GROMACS .gro file of C-alpha atoms in nm:
model
   74
    1UNK     CA    1  -1.527   0.884   0.594
    2UNK     CA    2  -1.265   0.700   0.399
    3UNK     CA    3  -1.148   0.381   0.603
    4UNK     CA    4  -0.977   0.176   0.324
    5UNK     CA    5  -0.670   0.197   0.119
    6UNK     CA    6  -0.727   0.198  -0.271
    7UNK     CA    7  -0.473   0.012  -0.506
    8UNK     CA    8  -0.444   0.025  -0.879
    9UNK     CA    9  -0.459  -0.303  -1.073
   10UNK     CA   10  -0.066  -0.258  -1.147
   11UNK     CA   11   0.009  -0.218  -0.796
   12UNK     CA   12  -0.198  -0.508  -0.684
   13UNK     CA   13  -0.028  -0.724  -0.938
   14UNK     CA   14   0.315  -0.602  -0.829
   15UNK     CA   15   0.236  -0.648  -0.465
   16UNK     CA   16   0.116  -1.007  -0.529
   17UNK     CA   17   0.445  -1.089  -0.702
   18UNK     CA   18   0.666  -0.915  -0.437
   19UNK     CA   19   0.511  -1.074  -0.126
   20UNK     CA   20   0.342  -1.387  -0.263
   21UNK     CA   21   0.009  -1.278  -0.118
   22UNK     CA   22  -0.327  -1.201  -0.273
   23UNK     CA   23  -0.442  -0.838  -0.281
   24UNK     CA   24  -0.762  -0.652  -0.350
   25UNK     CA   25  -0.816  -0.335  -0.512
   26UNK     CA   26  -0.930  -0.213  -0.166
   27UNK     CA   27  -0.755  -0.313   0.140
   28UNK     CA   28  -0.785  -0.257   0.524
   29UNK     CA   29  -0.535   0.013   0.657
   30UNK     CA   30  -0.416  -0.232   0.918
   31UNK     CA   31  -0.291  -0.481   0.659
   32UNK     CA   32  -0.143  -0.209   0.443
   33UNK     CA   33   0.046  -0.072   0.732
   34UNK     CA   34   0.233  -0.384   0.779
   35UNK     CA   35   0.268  -0.409   0.398
   36UNK     CA   36   0.443  -0.083   0.369
   37UNK     CA   37   0.692  -0.217   0.618
   38UNK     CA   38   0.764  -0.521   0.411
   39UNK     CA   39   0.794  -0.318   0.097
   40UNK     CA   40   1.075  -0.115   0.234
   41UNK     CA   41   1.274  -0.435   0.267
   42UNK     CA   42   1.205  -0.546  -0.092
   43UNK     CA   43   1.432  -0.471  -0.399
   44UNK     CA   44   1.317  -0.177  -0.635
   45UNK     CA   45   1.229  -0.364  -0.956
   46UNK     CA   46   0.983  -0.263  -1.228
   47UNK     CA   47   0.809  -0.604  -1.176
   48UNK     CA   48   0.720  -0.547  -0.817
   49UNK     CA   49   0.673  -0.159  -0.830
   50UNK     CA   50   0.533  -0.046  -1.169
   51UNK     CA   51   0.508   0.313  -1.040
   52UNK     CA   52   0.843   0.310  -0.841
   53UNK     CA   53   0.915   0.162  -0.494
   54UNK     CA   54   0.909   0.491  -0.302
   55UNK     CA   55   0.622   0.639  -0.506
   56UNK     CA   56   0.422   0.331  -0.421
   57UNK     CA   57   0.507   0.328  -0.074
   58UNK     CA   58   0.425   0.715  -0.041
   59UNK     CA   59   0.078   0.669  -0.206
   60UNK     CA   60  -0.006   0.413   0.034
   61UNK     CA   61   0.141   0.591   0.343
   62UNK     CA   62  -0.065   0.918   0.234
   63UNK     CA   63  -0.390   0.721   0.243
   64UNK     CA   64  -0.295   0.568   0.579
   65UNK     CA   65  -0.216   0.926   0.702
   66UNK     CA   66  -0.565   1.049   0.580
   67UNK     CA   67  -0.742   0.760   0.740
   68UNK     CA   68  -0.559   0.793   1.062
   69UNK     CA   69  -0.633   1.186   1.058
   70UNK     CA   70  -0.997   1.122   1.015
   71UNK     CA   71  -1.012   0.877   1.315
   72UNK     CA   72  -0.804   1.110   1.554
   73UNK     CA   73  -1.062   1.283   1.813
   74UNK     CA   74  -0.924   1.597   1.960
   0.00000   0.00000   0.00000
């Protein structure tokens, strides 16, 4: 079961610049859920979002959805 969010090196660098925080290539979903909310408030610049703002957000949200789906007990 996957329970972490994976980030590319470029995404890590962009997030660090955008938010002034340290990031790893692998992060906990709880942290990244909060980060997604913050990213929606930041300007869309290539420095912060080398793969595009909404593409970056969507890639993180997709991983969060997969993690949540795996944890839901029916």
